[in-house]
CSV table of C-alpha atoms in Angstrom, one decimal:
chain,number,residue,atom,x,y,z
A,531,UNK,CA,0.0,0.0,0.0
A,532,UNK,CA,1.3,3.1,-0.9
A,533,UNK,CA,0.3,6.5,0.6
A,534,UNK,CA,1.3,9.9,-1.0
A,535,UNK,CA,1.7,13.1,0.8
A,536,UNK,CA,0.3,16.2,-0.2
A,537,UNK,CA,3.1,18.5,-0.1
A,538,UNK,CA,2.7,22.4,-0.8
A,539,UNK,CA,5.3,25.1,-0.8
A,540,UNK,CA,3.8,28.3,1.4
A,541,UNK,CA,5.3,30.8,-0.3
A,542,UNK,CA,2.4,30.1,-2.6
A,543,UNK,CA,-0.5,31.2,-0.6
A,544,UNK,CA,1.2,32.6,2.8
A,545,UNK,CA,1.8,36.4,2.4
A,546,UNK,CA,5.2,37.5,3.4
A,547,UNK,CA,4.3,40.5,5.9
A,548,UNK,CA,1.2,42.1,6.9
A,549,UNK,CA,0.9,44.8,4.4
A,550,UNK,CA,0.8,42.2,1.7
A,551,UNK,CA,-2.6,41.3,0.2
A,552,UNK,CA,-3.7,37.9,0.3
A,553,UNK,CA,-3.0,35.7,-2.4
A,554,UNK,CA,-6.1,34.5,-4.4
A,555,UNK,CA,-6.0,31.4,-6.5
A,556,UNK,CA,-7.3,32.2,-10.0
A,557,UNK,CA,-7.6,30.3,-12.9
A,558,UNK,CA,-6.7,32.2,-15.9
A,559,UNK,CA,-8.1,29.8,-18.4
A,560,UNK,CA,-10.0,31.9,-21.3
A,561,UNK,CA,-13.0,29.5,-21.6
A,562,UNK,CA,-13.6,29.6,-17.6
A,563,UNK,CA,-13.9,33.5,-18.1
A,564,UNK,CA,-16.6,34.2,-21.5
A,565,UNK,CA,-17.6,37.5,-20.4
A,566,UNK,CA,-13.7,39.2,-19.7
A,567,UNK,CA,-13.7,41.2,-22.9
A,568,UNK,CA,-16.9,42.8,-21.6
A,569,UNK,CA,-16.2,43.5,-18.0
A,570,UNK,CA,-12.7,44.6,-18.7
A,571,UNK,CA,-14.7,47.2,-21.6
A,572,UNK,CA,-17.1,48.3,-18.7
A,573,UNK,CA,-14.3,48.7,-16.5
A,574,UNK,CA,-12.2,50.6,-19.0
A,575,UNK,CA,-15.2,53.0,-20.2
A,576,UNK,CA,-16.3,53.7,-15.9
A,577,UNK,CA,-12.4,54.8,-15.5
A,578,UNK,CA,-12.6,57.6,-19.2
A,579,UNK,CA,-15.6,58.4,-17.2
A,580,UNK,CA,-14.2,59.1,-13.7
A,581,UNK,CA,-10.9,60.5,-15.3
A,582,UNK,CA,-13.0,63.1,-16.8
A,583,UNK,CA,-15.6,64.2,-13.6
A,584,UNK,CA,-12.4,63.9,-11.4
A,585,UNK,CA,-10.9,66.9,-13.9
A,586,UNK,CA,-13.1,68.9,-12.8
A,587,UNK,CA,-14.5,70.2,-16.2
A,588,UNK,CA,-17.5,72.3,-14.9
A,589,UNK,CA,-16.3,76.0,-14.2
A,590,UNK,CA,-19.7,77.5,-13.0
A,591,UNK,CA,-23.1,78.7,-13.4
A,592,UNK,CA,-24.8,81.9,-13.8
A,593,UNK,CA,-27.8,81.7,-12.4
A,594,UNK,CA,-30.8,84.7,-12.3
A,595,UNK,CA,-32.8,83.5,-15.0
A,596,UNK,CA,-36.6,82.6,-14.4
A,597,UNK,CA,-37.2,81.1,-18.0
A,598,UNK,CA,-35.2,78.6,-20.6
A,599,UNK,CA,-32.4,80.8,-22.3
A,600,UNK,CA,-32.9,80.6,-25.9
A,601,UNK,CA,-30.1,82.6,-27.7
A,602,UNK,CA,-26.2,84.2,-26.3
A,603,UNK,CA,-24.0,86.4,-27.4
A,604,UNK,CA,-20.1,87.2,-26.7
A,605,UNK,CA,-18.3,90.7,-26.9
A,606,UNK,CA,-15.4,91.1,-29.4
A,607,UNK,CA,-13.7,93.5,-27.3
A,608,UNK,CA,-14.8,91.8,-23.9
A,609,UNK,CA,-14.2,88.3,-23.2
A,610,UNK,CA,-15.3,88.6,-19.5
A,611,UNK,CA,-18.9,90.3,-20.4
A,612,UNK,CA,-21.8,88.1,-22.3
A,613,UNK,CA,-25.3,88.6,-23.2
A,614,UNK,CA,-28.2,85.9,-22.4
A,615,UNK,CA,-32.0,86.2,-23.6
A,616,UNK,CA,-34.6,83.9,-22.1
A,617,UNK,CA,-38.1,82.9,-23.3
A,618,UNK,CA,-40.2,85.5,-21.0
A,619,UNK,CA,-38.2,88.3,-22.9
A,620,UNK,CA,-36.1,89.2,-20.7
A,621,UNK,CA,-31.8,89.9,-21.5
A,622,UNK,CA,-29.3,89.6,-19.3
A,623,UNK,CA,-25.8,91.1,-19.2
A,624,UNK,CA,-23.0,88.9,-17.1
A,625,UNK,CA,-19.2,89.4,-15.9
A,626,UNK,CA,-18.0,86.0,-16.5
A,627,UNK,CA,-14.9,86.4,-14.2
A,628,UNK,CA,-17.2,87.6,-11.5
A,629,UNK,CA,-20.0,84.8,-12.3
A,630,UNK,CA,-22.6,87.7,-11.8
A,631,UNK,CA,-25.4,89.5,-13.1
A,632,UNK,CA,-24.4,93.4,-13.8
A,633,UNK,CA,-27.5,94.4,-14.9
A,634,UNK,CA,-31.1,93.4,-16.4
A,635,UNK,CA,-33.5,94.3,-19.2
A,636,UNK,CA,-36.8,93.4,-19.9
A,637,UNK,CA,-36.6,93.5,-23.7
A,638,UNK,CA,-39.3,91.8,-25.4
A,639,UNK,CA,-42.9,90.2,-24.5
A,640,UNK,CA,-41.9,87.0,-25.5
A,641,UNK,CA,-39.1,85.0,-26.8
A,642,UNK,CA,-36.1,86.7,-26.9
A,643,UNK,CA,-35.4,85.1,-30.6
A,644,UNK,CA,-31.7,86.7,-31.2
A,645,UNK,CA,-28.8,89.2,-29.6
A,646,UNK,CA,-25.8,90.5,-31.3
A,647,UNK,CA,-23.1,93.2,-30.3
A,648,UNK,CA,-21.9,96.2,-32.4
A,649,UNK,CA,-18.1,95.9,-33.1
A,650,UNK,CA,-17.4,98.6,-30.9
A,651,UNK,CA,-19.0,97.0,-27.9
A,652,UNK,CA,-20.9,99.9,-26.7
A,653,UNK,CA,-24.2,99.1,-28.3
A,654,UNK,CA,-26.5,95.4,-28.8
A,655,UNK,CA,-28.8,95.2,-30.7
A,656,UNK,CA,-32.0,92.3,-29.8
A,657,UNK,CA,-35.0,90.3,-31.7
A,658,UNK,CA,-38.1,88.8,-30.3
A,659,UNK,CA,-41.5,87.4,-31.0
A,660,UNK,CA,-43.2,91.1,-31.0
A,661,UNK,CA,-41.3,92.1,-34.1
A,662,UNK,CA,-38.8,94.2,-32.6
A,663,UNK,CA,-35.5,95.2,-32.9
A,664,UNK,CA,-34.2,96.7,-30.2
A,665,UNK,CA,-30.8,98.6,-29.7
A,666,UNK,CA,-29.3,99.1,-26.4
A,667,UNK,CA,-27.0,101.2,-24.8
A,668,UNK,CA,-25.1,99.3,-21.6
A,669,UNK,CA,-21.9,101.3,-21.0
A,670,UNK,CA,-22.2,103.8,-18.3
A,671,UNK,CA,-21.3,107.0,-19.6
A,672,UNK,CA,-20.4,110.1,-17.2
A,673,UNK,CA,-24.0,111.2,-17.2
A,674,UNK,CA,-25.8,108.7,-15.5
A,675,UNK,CA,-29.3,109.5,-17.3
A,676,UNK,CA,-27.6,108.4,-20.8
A,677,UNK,CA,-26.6,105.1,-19.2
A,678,UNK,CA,-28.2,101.5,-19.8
A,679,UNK,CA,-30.8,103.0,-21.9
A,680,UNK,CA,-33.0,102.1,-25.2
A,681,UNK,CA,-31.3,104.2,-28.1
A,682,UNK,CA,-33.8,103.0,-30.8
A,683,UNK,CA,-36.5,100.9,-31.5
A,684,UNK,CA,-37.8,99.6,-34.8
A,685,UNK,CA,-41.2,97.8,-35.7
A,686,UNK,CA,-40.6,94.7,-38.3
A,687,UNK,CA,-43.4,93.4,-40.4
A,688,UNK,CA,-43.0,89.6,-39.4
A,689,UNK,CA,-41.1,87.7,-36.6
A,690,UNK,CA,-37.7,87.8,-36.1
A,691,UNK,CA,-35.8,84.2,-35.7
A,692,UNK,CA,-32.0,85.8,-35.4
A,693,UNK,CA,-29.7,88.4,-36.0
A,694,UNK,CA,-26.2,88.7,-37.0
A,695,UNK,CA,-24.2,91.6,-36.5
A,696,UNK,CA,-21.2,92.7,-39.4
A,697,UNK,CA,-17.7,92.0,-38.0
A,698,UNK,CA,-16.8,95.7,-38.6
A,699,UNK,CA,-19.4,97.9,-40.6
A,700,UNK,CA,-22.4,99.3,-39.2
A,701,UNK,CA,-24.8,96.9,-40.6
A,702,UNK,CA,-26.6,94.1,-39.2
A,703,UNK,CA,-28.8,91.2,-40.3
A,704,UNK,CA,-32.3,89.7,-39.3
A,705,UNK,CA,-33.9,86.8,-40.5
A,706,UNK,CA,-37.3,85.3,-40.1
A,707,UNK,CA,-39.7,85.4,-43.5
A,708,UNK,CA,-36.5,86.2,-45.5
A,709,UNK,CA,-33.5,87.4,-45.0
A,710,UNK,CA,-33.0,91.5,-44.8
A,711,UNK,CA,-29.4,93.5,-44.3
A,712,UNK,CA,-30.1,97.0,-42.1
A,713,UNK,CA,-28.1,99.8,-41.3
A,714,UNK,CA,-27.8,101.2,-37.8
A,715,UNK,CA,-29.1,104.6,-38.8
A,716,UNK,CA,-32.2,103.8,-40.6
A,717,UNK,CA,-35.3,102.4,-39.7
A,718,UNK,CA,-35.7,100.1,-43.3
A,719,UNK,CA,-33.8,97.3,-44.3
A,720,UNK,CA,-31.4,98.2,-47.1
A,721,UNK,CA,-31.8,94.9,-48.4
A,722,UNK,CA,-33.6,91.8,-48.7
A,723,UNK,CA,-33.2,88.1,-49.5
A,724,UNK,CA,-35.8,85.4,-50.4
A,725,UNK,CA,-35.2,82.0,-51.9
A,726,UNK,CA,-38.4,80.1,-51.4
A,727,UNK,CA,-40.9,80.6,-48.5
A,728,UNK,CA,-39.9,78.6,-46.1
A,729,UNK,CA,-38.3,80.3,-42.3
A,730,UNK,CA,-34.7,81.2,-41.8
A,731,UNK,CA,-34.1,80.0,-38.2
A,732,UNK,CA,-30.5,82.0,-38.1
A,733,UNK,CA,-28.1,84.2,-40.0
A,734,UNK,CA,-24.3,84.6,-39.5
A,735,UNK,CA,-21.6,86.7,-41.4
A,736,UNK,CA,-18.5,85.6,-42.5
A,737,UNK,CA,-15.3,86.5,-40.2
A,738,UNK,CA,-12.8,87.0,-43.0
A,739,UNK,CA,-15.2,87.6,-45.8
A,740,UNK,CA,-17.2,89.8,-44.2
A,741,UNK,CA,-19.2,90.6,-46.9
A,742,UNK,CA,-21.0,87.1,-47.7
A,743,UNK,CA,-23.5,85.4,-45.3
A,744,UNK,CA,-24.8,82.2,-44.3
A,745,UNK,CA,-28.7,81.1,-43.3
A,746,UNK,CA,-30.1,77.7,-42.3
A,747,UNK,CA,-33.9,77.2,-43.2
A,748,UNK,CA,-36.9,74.9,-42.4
A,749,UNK,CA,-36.8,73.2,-45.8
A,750,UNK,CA,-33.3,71.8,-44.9
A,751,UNK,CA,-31.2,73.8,-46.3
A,752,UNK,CA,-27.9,76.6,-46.0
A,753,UNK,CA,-28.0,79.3,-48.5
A,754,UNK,CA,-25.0,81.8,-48.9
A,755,UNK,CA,-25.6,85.4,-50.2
A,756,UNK,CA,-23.4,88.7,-50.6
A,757,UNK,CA,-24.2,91.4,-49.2
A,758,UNK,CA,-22.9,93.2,-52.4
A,759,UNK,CA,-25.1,91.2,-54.9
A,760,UNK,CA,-29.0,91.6,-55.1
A,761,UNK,CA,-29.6,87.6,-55.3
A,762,UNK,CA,-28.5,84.6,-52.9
A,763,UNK,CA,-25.4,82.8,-54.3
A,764,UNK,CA,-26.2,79.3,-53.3
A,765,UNK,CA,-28.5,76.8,-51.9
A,766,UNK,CA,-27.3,73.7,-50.2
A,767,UNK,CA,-30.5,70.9,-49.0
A,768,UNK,CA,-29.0,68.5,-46.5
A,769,UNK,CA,-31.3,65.5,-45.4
A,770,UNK,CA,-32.5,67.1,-42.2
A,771,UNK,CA,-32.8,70.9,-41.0
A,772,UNK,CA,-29.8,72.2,-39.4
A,773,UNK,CA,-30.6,74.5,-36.6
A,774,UNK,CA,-27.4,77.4,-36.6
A,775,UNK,CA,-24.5,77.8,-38.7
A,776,UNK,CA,-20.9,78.8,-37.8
A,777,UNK,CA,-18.2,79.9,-40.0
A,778,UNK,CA,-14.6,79.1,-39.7
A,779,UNK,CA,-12.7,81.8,-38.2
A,780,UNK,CA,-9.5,81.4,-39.9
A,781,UNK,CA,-10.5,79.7,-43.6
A,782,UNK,CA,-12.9,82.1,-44.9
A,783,UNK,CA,-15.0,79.8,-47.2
A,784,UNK,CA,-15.7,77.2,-44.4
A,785,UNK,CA,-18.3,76.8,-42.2
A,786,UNK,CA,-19.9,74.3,-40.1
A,787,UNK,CA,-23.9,73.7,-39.7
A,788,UNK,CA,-25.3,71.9,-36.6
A,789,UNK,CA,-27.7,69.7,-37.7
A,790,UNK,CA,-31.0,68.0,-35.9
A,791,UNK,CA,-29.8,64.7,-36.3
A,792,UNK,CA,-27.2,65.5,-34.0
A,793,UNK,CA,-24.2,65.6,-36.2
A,794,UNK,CA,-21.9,68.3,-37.2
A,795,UNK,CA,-21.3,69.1,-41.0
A,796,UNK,CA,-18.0,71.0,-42.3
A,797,UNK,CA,-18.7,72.2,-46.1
A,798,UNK,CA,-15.4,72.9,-47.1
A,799,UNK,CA,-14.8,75.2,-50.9
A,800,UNK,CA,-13.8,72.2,-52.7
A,801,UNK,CA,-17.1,70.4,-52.1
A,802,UNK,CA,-18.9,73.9,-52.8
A,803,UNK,CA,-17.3,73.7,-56.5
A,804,UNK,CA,-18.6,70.0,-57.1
A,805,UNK,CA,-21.5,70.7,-56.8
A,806,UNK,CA,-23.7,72.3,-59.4
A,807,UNK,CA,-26.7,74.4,-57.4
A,808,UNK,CA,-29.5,76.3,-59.0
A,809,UNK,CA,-32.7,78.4,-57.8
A,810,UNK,CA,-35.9,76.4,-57.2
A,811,UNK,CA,-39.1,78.7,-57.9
A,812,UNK,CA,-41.5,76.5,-56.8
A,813,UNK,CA,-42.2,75.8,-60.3
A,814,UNK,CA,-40.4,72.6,-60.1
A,815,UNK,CA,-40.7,70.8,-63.2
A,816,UNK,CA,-42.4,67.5,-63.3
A,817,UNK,CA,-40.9,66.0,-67.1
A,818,UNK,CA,-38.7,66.0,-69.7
A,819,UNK,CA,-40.8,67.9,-71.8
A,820,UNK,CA,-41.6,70.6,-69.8
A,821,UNK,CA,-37.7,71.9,-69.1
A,822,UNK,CA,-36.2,70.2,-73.0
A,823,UNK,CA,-36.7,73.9,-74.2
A,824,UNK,CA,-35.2,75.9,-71.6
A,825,UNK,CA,-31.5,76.2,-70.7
A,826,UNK,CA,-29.6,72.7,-71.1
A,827,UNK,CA,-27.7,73.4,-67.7
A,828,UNK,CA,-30.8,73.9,-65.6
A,829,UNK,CA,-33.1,71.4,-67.2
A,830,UNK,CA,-30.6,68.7,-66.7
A,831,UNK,CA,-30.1,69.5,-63.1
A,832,UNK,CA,-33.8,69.6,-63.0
A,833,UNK,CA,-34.3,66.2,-64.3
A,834,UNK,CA,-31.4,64.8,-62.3
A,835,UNK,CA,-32.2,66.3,-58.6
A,836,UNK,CA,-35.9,65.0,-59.5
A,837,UNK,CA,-35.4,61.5,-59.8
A,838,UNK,CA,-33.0,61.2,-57.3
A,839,UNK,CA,-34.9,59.7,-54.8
A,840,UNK,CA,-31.9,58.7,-52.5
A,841,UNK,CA,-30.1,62.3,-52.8
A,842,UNK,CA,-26.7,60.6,-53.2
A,843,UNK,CA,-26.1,62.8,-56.1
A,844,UNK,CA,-26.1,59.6,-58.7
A,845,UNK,CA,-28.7,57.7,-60.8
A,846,UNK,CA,-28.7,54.0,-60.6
A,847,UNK,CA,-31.1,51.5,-62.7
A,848,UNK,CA,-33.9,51.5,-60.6
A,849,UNK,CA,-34.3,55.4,-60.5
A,850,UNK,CA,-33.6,55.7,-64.3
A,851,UNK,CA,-36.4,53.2,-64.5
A,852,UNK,CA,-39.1,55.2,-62.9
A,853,UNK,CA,-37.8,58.5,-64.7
A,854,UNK,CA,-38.4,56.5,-68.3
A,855,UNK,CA,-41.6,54.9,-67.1
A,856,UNK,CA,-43.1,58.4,-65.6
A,857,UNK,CA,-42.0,60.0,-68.7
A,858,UNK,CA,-43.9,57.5,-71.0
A,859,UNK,CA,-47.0,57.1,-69.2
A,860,UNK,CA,-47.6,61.0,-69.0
A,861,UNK,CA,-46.6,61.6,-73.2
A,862,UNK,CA,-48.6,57.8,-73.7
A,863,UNK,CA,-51.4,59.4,-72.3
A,864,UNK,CA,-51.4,62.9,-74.1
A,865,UNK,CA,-50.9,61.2,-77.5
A,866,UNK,CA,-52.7,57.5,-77.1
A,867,UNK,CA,-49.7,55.6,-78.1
A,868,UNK,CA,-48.9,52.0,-77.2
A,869,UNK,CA,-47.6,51.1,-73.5
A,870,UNK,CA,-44.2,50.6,-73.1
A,871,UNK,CA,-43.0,46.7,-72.2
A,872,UNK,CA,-40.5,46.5,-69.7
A,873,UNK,CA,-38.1,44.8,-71.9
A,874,UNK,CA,-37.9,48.4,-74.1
A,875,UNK,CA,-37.1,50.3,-70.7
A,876,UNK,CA,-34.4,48.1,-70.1
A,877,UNK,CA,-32.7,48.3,-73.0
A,878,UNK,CA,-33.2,52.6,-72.8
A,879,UNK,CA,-31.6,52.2,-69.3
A,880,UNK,CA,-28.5,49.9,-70.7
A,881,UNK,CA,-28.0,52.7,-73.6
A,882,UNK,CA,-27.8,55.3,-71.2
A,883,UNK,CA,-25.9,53.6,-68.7
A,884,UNK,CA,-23.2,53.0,-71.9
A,885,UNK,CA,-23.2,56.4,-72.7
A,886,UNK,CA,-23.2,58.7,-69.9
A,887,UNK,CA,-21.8,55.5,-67.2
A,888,UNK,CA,-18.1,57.2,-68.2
A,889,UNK,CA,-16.2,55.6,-65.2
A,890,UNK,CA,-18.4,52.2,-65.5
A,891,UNK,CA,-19.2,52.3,-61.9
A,892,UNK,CA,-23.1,51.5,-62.6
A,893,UNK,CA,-24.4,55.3,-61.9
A,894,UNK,CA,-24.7,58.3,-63.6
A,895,UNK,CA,-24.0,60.9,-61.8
A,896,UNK,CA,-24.1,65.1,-62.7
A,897,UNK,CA,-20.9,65.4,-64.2
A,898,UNK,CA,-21.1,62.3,-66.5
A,899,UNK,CA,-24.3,63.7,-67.5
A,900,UNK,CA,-22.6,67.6,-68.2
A,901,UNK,CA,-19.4,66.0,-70.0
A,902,UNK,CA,-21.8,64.1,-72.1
A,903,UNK,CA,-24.2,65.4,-75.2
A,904,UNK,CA,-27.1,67.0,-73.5
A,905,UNK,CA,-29.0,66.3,-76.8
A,906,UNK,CA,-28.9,62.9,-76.6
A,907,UNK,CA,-31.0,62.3,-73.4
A,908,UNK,CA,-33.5,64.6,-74.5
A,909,UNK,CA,-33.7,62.8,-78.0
A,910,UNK,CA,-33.7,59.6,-76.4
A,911,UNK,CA,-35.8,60.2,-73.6
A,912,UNK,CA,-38.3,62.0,-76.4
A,913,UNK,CA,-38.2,58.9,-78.2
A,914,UNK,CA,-39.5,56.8,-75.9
């Protein structure tokens, strides 16, 4: 009979002073353990988390306001001082250093819509719901009766949605119904901008081009315009409304738009100069036929921004398919000819894909169809 000790070494398991921990026996075997990837992922993302509350991130709060505050704005020559309008009209004017309120204006009846600051920083100008625009003096002055006072007032048509002030001339801009360019001394816009009827939401001037402006819109889209020219000079549609726009301060032509599905989109020039944009009237036409005898440029963005039901800027198969088959059935109709099989359409759509496909990557997009005979759709199209 044979008996066998069980023998184990205590520096294993016996700690070697009191300060040590006690030693655990773990198995480190990876199928023992299916979930360690996941903890060690939670564990990983709590410690980003306390890292950053631990930095102490939050500076402070200025508190005195009795309603939601629904726009800001900064002074150029004062970064200690900013302006605050709520939702029951009132503005407020704050010392950032000091975290406090210096003093308190009851502005509009209303939502306080907009705020901006005249260059030299004597003078801000506010926007509301009663159709108001409101300049305001906040410097004290050696006269005490000429200090924190209304200078002007001026009685819009419509609602005001924002207001942008110029980075160094006297002129401002509002927007709401359309977009109109004032002067400080007079009580009429000098100018106005409309493309389409939908509501500009906000307005901001360029820093380094001071001269152009951009707008965000209910219908989804940015349009930029010159102050200098009496029409807008372009209309960009994203796929959702972007609610404010902000231009790069140090590369004039690019600005950022924050959009409502929660994203933040750069338009740099480059992308600009792809794209071919042109003005939508309302009158948006509905065939070939209707736009074959106007300008070739316009009808074939027409045609092309119609059917593209995916807004990828490219037509595939399936969307040149419906384009030929909507064409046909409205000229079948007019004219009582035969119906189209789908056998004719695909061969239309193979022809055209030839043609105007010049990279052979299955889509036609604008610029194939530019670089290509304009002629030729419309003939072909008009054949069908």
């Amino acid at each position: 009979m044979k008996v066998k000790v069980l023998s184990r070494n205590p520096a294993d398991y016996i700690r070697e002073c009191k300060s040590d921990i006690h030693k655990i026996p773990r198995n480190i075997d990876p199928s023992l353990h299916p979930f360690e990837a996941a903890r060690e992922y939670t564990r990983a993302l709590n410690a980003a988390k306390l890292e950053r509350v631990f930095a102490k991130p939050f500076v402070g709060s200025l508190d005195g306001h009795t309603d939601g505050v629904n726009c800001m704005a900064k002074f150029q020559k004062s970064l200690s001082l900013l302006l605050s309008g709520s939702c029951n009209g009132e503005v407020k004017l704050w010392n950032l250093s000091r975290k406090e309120c210096i003093r308190s204006y009851s502005a509009h009846s209303g939502f306080v819509r907009g705020l901006a600051v005249v260059p030299t920083g004597e003078i801000f100008i506010s926007v509301g719901d009663d159709k108001l625009i409101k300049h305001w003096r906040w410097k004290q002055d050696d006269d005490a009766k000429k200090s924190t006072h209304l200078v002007h007032t001026i009685v819009g048509k419509t609602m005001f949605q924002g207001i942008d002030h110029h980075w160094r001339d006297s002129v401002y801009a509002t927007c709401g119904d359309q977009v109109d360019i004032w002067n400080e001394d007079r009580s009429e816009p000098v100018r106005s901008f409309q493309w389409g009827v939908d509501t500009v939401h906000s307005v901001k001037f360029n820093p380094v081009e001071t001269n152009l402006l951009a707008s965000t819109a209910s219908d989804r889209s940015v349009v930029l315009y010159d102050t200098r020219g009496a029409t807008p000079l372009r209309k960009l549609l994203m796929k959702m409304r972007s609610n404010t726009v902000a231009w790069n301060p140090l590369e004039a032509f690019n600005f950022t738009v924050a959009n409502e599905d929660s994203n933040l989109y750069t338009h740099i020039q480059e992308h600009l100069n792809n794209e071919e944009e042109f003005p939508k009237d309302g009158q948006f036409a509905e065939d070939i036929q209707a736009i074959k005898n106007g300008d070739d440029t316009k009808g074939i963005f027409y045609f092309f921004e119609l059917h593209d039901f995916d807004k990828n800027k490219k037509l595939d198969g399936l969307e040149l398919f419906v384009a030929l088959t909507d064409h046909h059935d409205k000229i079948n109709t007019e004219q009582d000819g035969r119906e189209l099989l789908e056998e004719e359409v695909e061969s239309l759509i193979d022809n055209l894909l030839d043609e105007h496909d010049l990279n052979s990557d299955g889509y036609i997009d604008f610029t194939e169809l530019m670089n290509t005979a304009p002629d030729s759709l419309w003939n072909k199209l008009g054949k069908v």
